[in-house]
Short mmCIF file of C-alpha atoms in Angstrom, two decimals:
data_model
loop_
_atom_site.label_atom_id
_atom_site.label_comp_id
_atom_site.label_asym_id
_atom_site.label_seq_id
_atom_site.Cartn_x
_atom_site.Cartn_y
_atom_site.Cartn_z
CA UNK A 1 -67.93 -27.44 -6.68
CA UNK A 2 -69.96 -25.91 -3.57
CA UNK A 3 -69.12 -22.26 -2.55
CA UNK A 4 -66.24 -23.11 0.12
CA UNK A 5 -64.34 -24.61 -2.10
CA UNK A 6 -64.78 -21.71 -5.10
CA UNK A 7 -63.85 -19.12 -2.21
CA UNK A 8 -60.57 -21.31 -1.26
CA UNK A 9 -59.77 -21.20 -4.91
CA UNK A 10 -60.12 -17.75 -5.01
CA UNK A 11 -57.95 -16.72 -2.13
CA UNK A 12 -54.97 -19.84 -3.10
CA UNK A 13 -55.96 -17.82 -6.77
CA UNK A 14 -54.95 -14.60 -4.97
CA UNK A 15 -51.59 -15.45 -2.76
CA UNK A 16 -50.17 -17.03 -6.22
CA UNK A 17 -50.39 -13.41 -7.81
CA UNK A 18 -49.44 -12.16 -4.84
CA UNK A 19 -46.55 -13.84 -4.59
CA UNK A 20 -45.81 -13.85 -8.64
CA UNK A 21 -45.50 -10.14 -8.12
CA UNK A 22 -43.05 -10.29 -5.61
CA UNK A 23 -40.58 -12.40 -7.30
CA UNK A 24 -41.30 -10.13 -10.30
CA UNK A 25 -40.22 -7.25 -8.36
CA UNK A 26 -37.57 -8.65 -6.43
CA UNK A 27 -36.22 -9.93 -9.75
CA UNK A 28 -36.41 -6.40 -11.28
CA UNK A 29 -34.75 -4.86 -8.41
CA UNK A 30 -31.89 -7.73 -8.96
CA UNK A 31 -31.49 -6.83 -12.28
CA UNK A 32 -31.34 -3.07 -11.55
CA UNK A 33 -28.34 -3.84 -8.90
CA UNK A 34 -26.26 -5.61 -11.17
CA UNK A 35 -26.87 -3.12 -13.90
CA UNK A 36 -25.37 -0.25 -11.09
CA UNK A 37 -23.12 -2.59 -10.29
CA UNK A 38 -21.94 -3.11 -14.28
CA UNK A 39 -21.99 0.51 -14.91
CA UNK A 40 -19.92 1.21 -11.80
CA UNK A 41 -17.28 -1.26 -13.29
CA UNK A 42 -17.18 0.73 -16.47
CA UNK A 43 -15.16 2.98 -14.75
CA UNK A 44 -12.65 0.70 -14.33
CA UNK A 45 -10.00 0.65 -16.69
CA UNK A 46 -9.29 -3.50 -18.16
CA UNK A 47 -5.59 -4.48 -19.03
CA UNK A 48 -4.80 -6.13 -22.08
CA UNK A 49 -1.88 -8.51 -22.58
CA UNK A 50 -1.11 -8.72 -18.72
CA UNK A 51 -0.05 -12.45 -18.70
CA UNK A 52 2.94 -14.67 -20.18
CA UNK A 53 2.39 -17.67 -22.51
CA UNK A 54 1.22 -20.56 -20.96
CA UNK A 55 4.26 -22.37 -21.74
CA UNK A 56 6.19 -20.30 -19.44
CA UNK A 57 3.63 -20.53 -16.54
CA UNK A 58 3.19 -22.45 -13.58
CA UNK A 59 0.96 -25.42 -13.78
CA UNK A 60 -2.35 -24.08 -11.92
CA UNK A 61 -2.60 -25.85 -8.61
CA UNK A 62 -5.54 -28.29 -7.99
CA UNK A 63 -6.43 -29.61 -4.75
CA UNK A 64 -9.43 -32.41 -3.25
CA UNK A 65 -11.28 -28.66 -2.09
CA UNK A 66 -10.45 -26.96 -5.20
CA UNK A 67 -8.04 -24.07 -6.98
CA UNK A 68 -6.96 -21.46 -5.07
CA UNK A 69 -6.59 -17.88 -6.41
CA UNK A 70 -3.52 -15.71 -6.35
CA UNK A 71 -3.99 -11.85 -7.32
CA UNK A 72 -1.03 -9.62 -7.76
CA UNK A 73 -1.59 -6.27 -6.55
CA UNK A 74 0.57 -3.31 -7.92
CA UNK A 75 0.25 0.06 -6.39
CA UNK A 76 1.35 3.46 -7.88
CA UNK A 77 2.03 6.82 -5.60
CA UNK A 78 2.22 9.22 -8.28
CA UNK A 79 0.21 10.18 -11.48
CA UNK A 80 -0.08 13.44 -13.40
CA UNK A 81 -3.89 15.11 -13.66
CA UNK A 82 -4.95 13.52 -16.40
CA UNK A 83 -2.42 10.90 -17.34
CA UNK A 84 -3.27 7.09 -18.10
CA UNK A 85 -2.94 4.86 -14.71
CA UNK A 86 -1.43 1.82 -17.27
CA UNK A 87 0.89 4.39 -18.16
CA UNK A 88 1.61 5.88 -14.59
CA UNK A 89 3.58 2.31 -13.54
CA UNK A 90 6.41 2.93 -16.12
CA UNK A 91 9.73 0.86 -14.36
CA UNK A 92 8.11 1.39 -10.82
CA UNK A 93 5.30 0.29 -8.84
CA UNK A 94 5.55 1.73 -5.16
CA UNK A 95 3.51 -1.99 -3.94
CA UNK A 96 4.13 -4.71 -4.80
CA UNK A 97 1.86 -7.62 -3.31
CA UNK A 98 0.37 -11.18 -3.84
CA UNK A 99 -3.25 -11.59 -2.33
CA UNK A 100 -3.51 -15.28 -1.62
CA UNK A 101 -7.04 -17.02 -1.30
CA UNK A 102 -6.54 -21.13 -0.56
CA UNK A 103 -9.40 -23.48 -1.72
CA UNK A 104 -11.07 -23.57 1.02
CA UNK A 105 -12.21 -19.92 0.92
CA UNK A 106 -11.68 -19.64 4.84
CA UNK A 107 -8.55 -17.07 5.04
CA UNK A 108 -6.69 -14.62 3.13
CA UNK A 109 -3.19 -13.95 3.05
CA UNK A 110 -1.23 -10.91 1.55
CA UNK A 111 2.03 -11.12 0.82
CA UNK A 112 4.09 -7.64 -0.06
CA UNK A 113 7.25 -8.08 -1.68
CA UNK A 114 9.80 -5.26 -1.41
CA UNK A 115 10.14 -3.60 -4.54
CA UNK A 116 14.06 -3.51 -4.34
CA UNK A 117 14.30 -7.59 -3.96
CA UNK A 118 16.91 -8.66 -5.98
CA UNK A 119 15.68 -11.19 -8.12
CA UNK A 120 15.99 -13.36 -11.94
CA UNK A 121 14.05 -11.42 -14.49
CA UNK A 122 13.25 -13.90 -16.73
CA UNK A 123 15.30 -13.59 -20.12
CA UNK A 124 16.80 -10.31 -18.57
CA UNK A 125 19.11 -11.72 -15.54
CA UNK A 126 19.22 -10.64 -12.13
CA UNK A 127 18.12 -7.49 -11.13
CA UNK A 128 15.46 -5.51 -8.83
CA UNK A 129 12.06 -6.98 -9.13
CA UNK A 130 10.22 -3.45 -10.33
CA UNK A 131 12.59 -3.57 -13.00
CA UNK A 132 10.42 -5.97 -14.78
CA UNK A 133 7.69 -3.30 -15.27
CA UNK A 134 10.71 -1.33 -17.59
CA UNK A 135 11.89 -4.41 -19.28
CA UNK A 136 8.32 -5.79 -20.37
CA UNK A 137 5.52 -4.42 -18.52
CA UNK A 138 2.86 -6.28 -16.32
CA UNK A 139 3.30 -9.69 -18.69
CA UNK A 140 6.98 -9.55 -18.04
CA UNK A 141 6.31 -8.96 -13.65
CA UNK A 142 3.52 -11.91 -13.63
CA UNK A 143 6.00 -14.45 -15.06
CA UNK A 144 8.59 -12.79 -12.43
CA UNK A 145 6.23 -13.30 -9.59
CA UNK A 146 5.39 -16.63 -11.06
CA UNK A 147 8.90 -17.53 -10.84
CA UNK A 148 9.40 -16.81 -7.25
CA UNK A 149 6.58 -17.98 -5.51
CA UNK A 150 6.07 -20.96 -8.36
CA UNK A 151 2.56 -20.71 -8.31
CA UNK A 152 -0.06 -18.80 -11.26
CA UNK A 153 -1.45 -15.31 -10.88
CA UNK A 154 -5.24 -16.16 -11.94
CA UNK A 155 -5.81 -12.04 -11.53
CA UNK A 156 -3.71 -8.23 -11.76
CA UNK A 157 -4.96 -5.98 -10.19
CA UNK A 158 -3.71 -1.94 -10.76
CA UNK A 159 -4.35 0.97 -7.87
CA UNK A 160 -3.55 4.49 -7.71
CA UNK A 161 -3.12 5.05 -3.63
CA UNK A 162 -5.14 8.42 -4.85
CA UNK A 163 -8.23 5.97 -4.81
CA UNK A 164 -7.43 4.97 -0.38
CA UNK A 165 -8.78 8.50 -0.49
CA UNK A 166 -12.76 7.51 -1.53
CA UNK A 167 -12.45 3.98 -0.11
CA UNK A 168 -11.35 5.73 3.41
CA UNK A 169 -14.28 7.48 3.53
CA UNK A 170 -16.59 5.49 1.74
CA UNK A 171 -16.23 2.95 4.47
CA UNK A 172 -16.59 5.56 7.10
CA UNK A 173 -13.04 5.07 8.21
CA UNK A 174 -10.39 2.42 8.14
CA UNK A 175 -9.49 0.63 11.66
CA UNK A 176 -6.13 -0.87 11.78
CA UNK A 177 -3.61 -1.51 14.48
CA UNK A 178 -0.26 0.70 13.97
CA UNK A 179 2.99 -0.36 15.94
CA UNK A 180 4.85 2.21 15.53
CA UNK A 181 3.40 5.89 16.78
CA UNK A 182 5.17 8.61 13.83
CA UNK A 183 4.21 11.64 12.24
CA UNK A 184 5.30 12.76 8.80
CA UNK A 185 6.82 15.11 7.23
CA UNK A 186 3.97 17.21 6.62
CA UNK A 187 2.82 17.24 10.18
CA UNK A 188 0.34 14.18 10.50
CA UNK A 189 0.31 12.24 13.66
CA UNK A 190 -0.64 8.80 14.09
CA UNK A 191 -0.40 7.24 17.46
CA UNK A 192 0.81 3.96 18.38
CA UNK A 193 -2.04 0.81 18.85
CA UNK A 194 -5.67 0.39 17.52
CA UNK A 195 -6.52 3.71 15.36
CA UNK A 196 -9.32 5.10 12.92
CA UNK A 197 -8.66 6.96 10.01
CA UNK A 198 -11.58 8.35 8.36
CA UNK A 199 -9.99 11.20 6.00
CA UNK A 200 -8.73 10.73 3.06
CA UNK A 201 -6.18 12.73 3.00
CA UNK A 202 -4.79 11.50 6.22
CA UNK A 203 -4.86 7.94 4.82
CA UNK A 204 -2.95 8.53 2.07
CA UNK A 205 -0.04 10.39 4.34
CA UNK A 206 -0.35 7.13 6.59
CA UNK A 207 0.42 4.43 3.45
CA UNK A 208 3.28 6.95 1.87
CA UNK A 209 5.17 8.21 4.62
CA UNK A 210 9.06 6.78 4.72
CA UNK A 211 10.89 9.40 5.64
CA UNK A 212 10.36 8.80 9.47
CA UNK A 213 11.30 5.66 9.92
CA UNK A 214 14.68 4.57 10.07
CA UNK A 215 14.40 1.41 8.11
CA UNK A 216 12.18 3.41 5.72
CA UNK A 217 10.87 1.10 3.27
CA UNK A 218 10.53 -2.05 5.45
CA UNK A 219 8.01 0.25 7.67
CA UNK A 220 6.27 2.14 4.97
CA UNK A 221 5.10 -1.55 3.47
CA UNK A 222 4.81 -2.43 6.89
CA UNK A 223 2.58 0.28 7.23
CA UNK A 224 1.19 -0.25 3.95
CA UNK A 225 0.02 -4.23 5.23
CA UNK A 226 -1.81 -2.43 7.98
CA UNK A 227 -4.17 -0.38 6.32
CA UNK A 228 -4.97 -3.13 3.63
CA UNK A 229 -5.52 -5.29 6.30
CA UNK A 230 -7.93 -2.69 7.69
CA UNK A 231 -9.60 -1.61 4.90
CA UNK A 232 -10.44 -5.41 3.80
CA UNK A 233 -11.68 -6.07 7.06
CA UNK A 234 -14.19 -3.35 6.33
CA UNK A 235 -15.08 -4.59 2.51
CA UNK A 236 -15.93 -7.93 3.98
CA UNK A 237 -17.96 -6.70 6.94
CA UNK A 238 -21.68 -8.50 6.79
CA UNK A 239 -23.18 -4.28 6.42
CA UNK A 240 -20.90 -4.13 3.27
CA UNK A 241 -21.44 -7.38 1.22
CA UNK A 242 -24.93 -7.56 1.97
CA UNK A 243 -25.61 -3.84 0.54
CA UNK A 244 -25.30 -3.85 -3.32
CA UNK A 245 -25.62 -0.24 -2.98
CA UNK A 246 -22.74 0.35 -1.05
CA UNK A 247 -20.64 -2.20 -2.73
CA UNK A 248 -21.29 0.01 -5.62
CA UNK A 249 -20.25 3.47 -4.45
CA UNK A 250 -17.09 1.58 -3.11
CA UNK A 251 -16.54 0.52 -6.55
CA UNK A 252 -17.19 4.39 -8.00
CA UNK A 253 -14.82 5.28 -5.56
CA UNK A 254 -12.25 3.35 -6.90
CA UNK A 255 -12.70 3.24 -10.59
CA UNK A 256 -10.78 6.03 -12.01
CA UNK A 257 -7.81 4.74 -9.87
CA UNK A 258 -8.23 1.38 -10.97
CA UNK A 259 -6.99 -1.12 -13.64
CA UNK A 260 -7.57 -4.95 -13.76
CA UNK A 261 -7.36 -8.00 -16.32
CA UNK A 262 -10.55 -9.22 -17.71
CA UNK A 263 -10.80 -12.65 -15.81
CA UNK A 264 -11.71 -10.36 -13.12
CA UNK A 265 -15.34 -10.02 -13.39
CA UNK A 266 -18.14 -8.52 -11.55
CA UNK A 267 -19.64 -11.34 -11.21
CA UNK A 268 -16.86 -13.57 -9.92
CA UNK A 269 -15.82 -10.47 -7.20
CA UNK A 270 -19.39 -11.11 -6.02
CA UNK A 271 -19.68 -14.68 -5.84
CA UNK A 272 -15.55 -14.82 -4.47
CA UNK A 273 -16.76 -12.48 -1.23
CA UNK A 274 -20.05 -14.57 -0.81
CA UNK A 275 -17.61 -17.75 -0.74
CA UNK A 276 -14.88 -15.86 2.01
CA UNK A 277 -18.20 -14.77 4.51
CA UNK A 278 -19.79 -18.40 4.06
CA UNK A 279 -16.55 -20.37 4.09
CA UNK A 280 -15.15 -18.45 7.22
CA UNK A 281 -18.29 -18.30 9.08
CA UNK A 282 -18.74 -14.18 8.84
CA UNK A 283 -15.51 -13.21 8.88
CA UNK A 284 -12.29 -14.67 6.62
CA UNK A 285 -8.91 -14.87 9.04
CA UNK A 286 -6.83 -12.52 7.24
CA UNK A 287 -2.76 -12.19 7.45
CA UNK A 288 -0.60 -9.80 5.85
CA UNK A 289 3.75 -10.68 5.64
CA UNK A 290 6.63 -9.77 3.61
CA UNK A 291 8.30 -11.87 1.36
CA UNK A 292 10.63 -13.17 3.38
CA UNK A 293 14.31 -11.38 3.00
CA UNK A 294 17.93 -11.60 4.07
CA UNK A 295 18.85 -8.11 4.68
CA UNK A 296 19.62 -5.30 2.31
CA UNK A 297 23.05 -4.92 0.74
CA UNK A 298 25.13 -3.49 -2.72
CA UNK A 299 25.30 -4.90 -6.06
CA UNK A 300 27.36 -2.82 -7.80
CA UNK A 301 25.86 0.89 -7.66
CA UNK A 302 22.18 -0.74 -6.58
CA UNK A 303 21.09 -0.78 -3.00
CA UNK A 304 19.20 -3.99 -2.73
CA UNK A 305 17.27 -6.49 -0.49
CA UNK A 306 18.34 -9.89 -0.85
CA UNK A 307 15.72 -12.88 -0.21
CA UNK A 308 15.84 -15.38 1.62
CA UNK A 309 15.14 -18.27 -0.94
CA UNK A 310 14.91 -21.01 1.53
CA UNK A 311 12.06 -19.31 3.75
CA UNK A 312 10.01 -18.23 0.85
CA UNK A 313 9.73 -22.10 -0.46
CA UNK A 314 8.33 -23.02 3.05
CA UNK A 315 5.56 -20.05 1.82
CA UNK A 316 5.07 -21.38 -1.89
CA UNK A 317 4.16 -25.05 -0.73
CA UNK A 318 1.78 -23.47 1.91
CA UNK A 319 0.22 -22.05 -0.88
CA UNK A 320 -0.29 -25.54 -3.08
CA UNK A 321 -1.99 -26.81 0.23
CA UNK A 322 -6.08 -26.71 0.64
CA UNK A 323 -6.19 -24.75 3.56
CA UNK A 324 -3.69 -22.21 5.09
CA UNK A 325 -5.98 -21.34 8.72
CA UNK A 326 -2.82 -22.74 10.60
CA UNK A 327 -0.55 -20.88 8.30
CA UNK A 328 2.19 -18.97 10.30
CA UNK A 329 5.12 -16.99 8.51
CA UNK A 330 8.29 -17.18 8.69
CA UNK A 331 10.24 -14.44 10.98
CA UNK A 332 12.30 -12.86 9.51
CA UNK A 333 16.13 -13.73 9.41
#
């Protein structure tokens, strides 16, 4: 072997280390960012016992692109320093919602359902739709949810609205587009059209105010809609996914106001966002609705919203279909 072809060696010799060292580091630095990431979940509380026997489920829907994945989203207003979040829902949860991924990965919808709809609680009768919380807990509300969207809720997901407080700022602010210009009780204004809210405190006053609307509830989920809409438009920003680091002080944020089920892992929260951002293109199409209702009305001493059965079927077989891009709600009657 003459001397050109040693030195070659050599330096091939060289960029192989070179290069062994960088995937050594870069796996190192992987591993150290899903460790955060791990440890930041800790913090999370995980619910046990949240689902129904199979036997009273929904089939899970399969389609030629795939499943899609339905998350129920419950949202509590009002917790005691120190008291367990689990234990904070008792018979109410202040939102209610269904977060609806299709297979294709290329939109999200969110569906809130008013927490007075009048509804069958399975093996209790009729009755307001919170009252499942009372009568059997989260197990008893996924099989009521179930019921009246007939599809399966892969996921549960618990929040204290005390956590929109980190998240607000953690994203710098939340950008969402209010309709209706108000200000609440405690003297916070919020204009009408495109606004930024980047205090906590202020976003929490914007998601629980009631009192000054007329139609009260209907505008506080409204409202409600608006800033999840927002604040998921921010989670799934390029700068947010493709920062580990930030991902994780969202996630610190939120733990101590969190609960979830254990089939929802770090690893599939990662790999579900990577999916949305590819799918989509950079940014998932995202709508938020109401379940669709009838109008509100008495059943015996209960004021109640009554739904409207007929438009929410035209809603549960868009959500047995592969994609939902075209998807467009039903007004409400």
């Amino acid at each position: 072997m003459n001397r050109h072809a040693a030195v070659s060696g050599g330096r091939v010799r060289k960029v192989l280390w070179v290069l062994l060292g960088v995937v050594v580091v870069l796996a190192i630095a992987v591993a150290a960012l899903l460790i955060r990431l791990n440890s930041s979940f800790d913090s999370v509380q995980t619910m046990q016992s949240a689902f129904p026997e199979d036997a009273d489920r929904p089939v899970a829907t399969e389609t030629e692109s795939g499943s899609p994945m339905n998350v129920l989203l419950l949202g509590t207003d009002s917790r005691e320093t120190g008291q367990d979040l689990l234990d904070n829902l008792g018979d109410r949860a202040d939102a209610i919602l269904v977060a609806h991924i299709p297979p294709d990965r290329e939109s999200v919808q969110i569906m809130s359902i008013m927490r007075d709809s009048w509804v069958d609680i399975p093996g209790h009768g009729e009755n307001k739709v919170n009252a499942a919380l009372a009568l059997g807990g989260v197990s008893l509300m996924v099989q009521t949810i179930e019921g009246m969207i007939d599809q399966r809720i892969d996921h549960v997901g618990v929040i204290d609205f005390e956590g929109f407080k980190g998240l607000t700022e953690e994203l710098g602010g939340v950008t969402l587009n209010n309709d209706q210009a108000f200000t609440t009780n405690a003297g916070e204004s919020f204009e009408q059209g495109e606004i930024t809210i980047d205090d906590g405190d202020a976003a929490l006053a914007y998601v629980r105010e009631r009192m000054a609307f007329e139609d009260g509830d209907y505008q506080r989920v409204h409202n409600q809609q608006a800033f999840m809409r927002g604040a998921l438009n921010g989670i799934l920003s390029t700068s947010v996914l493709s920062n580990p680091l930030k991902i994780s002080s969202i996630v610190d944020s939120l733990g101590p106001h969190m609960a979830t089920t254990d089939t929802l892992s770090t690893t599939q929260m990662a790999s579900l966002g990577a999916s949305l951002v590819s799918a989509s293109g950079g940014k998932p199409q995202m709508q938020t609705f109401t379940l669709p209702t009838a109008g509100t009305g008495m059943i015996g001493d209960q004021s109640v919203v009554h739904v409207d059965w007929d438009q929410l079927e035209i809603i549960s077989e868009a959500f047995a279909e592969d994609s939902m891009s075209n998807f467009t709600p039903p007004p409400p009657r």
